[in-house]
Structures are given as C-alpha cells and as structure tokens.
Coordinates of C-alpha atoms in Angstrom, one line a residue:
X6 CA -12.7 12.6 11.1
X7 CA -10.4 12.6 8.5
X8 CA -12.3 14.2 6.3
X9 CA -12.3 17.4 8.8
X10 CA -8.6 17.4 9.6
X11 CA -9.0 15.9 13.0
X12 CA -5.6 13.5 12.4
X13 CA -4.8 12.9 15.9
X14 CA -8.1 11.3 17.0
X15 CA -8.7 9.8 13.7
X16 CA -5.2 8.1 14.5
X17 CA -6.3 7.4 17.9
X18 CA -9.5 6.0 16.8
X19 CA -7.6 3.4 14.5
X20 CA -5.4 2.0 17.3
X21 CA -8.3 1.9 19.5
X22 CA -10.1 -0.4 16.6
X23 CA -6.6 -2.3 16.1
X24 CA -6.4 -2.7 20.3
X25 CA -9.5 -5.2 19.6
X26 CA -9.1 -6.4 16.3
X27 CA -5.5 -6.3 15.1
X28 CA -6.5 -8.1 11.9
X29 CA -8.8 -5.1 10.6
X30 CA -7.0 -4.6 6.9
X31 CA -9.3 -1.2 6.3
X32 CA -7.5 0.2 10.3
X33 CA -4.0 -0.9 8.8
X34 CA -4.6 0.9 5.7
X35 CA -5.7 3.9 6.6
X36 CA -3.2 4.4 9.7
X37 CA -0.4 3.8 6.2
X38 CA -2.3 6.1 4.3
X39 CA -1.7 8.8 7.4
X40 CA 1.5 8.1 8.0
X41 CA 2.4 8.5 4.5
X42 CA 1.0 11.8 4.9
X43 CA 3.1 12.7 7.7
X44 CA 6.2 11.3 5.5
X45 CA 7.1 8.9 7.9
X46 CA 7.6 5.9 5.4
X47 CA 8.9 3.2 8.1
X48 CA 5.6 3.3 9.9
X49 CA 3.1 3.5 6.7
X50 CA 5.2 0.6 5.6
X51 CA 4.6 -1.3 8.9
X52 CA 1.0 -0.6 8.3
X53 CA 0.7 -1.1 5.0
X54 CA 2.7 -4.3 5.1
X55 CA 0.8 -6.0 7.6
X56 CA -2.6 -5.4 5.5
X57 CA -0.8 -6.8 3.1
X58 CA 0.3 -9.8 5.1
X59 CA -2.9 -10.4 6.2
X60 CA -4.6 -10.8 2.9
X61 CA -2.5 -12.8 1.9
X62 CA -2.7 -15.3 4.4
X63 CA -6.6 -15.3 3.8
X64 CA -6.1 -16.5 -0.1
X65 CA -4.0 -19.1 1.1
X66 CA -3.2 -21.3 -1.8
X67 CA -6.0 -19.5 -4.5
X68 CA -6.0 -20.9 -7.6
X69 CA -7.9 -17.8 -9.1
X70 CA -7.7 -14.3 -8.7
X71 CA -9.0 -11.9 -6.1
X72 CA -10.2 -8.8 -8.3
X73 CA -10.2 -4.8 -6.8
X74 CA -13.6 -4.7 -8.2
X75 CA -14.6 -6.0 -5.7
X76 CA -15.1 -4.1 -2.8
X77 CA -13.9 -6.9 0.2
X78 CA -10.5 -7.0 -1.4
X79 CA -9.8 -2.8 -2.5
X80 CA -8.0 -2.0 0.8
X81 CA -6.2 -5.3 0.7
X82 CA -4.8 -3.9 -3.0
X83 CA -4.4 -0.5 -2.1
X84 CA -2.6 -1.5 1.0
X85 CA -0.1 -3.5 -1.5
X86 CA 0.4 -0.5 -3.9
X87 CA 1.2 1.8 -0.6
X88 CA 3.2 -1.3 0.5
X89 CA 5.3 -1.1 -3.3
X90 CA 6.1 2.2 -3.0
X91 CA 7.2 2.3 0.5
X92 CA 9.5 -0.5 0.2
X93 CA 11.0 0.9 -3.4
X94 CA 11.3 4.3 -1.6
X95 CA 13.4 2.7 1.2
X96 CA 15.5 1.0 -1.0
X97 CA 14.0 -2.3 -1.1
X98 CA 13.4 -2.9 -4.5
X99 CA 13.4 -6.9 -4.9
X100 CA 10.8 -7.0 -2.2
X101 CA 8.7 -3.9 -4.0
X102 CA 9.0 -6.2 -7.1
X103 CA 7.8 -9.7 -5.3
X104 CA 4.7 -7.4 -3.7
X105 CA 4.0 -6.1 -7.3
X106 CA 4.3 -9.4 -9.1
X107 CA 2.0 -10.9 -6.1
X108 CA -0.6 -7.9 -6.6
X109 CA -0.8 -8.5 -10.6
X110 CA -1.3 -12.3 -10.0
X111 CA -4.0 -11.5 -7.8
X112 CA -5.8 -9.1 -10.1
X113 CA -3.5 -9.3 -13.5
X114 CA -6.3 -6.6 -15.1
X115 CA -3.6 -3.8 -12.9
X116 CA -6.4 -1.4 -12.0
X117 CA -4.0 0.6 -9.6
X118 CA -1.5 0.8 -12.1
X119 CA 1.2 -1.1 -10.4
X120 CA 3.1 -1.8 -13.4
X121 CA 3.0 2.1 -14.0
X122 CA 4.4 2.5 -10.5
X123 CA 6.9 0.3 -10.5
X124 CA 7.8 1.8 -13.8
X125 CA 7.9 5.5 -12.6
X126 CA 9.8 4.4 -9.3
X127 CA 12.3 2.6 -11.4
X128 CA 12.9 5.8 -13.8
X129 CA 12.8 8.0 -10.4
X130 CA 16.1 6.1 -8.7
X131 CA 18.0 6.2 -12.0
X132 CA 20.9 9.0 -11.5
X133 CA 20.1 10.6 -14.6
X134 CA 16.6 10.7 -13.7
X135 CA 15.2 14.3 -13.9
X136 CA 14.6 16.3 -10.6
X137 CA 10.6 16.2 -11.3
X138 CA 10.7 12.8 -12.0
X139 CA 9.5 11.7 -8.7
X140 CA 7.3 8.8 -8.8
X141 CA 3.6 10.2 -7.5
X142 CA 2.8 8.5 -3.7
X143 CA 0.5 6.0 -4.2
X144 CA -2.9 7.5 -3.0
X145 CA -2.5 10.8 -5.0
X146 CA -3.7 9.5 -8.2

C-alpha cells in the first residue's frame, strides 16, 4: 500500500495492527517512517520512540550485542536512528546522544551510520553551519 501511494489506508492499516498488538516494533516503525514523511517530527518521534522502548526492554540486561544483520532486530535499529534524528531535530540532543551511544553498544560495527548522523546533525545546528548543511532524514540514505 505504500508502495502505491495509498498513505491513508496504509496508516489506517497500522493502527488497526497496533489496536491488537501495540507491541508490533515493524507497525511503530513504519507509522515513524510516515510521519516523518509528512514532517510531523512529534508523532514519528512518538513512534519511533516506542519501537525503540520496546526493544529495549526485550534485551534486558544483554551482555552481548544485538547485530542489524540480523533481520529480527533491523526495525528495532532503524527505529533508533529515526528516533536520533527526531529527538536532535527537536532540540533534544543529550537524549539523541544516550539513544546513539545505546544503538552502538548494541551493534558497535554502526551499520546505519549513527556516528555519521550524529556528526552531520551536530555540524547542521552549529550557527555557522552552511544553509545545505542539513543533516539527511534518516531513511533517505
């Protein structure tokens, strides 16, 4: 549905899944993926965050890592990179920087580039910073 454009329903469809099973991580992250979209960075960071959340809570006290290459834990990092770039866009940065620092513990090989992020986010808010120095969204690399 996305795919073709159909937004609405796709949306709909989400928070139809979400209505039974608020703890789907893959729902979460794609409703903050779409609301990113539709530059509404409160909500995608609501979304994203709770993915986020909610993987967290399911590593509980790991000792090791939980790598993207593996495809059970890709929306839970993805969700975390959206959540990073939300929370420095808003202003947030310590939090974007405890989220980061959580992520690269989890997976320290960075295969989203979070360090990058957090790097071009950090050179986009300084005042000298360059009008096209706007740090990409997370989902358009």
């Amino acid at each position: 549905m996305i795919a073709a454009g159909e937004i609405e329903i796709a949306v709909d469809e989400l928070r139809w899944l979400l209505s039974g099973c608020h703890d789907f991580v893959d729902a979460h992250r794609l409703l903050g993926e779409l609301a990113l979209a539709d530059d509404d960075l409160a909500l995608a960071r609501g979304h994203f965050g709770i993915a986020y959340q909610l993987g967290t809570k399911a590593a509980g006290n790991l000792k090791g890592t939980l790598p993207y290459r593996l495809s059970g834990n890709q929306s839970f990092h993805e969700s975390g990179k959206g959540l990073v770039w939300c929370l420095s866009k808003l202003g947030k940065h310590d939090l974007a920087q405890e989220v980061a620092g959580a992520l690269l513990r989890f997976d320290p090989t960075d295969p989203l580039g979070i360090g990058q992020l957090l790097a071009e986010l950090a050179a986009a808010d300084q005042p000298s910073a360059a009008p096209h120095a706007e740090a990409q969204r997370p989902h358009d690399r």
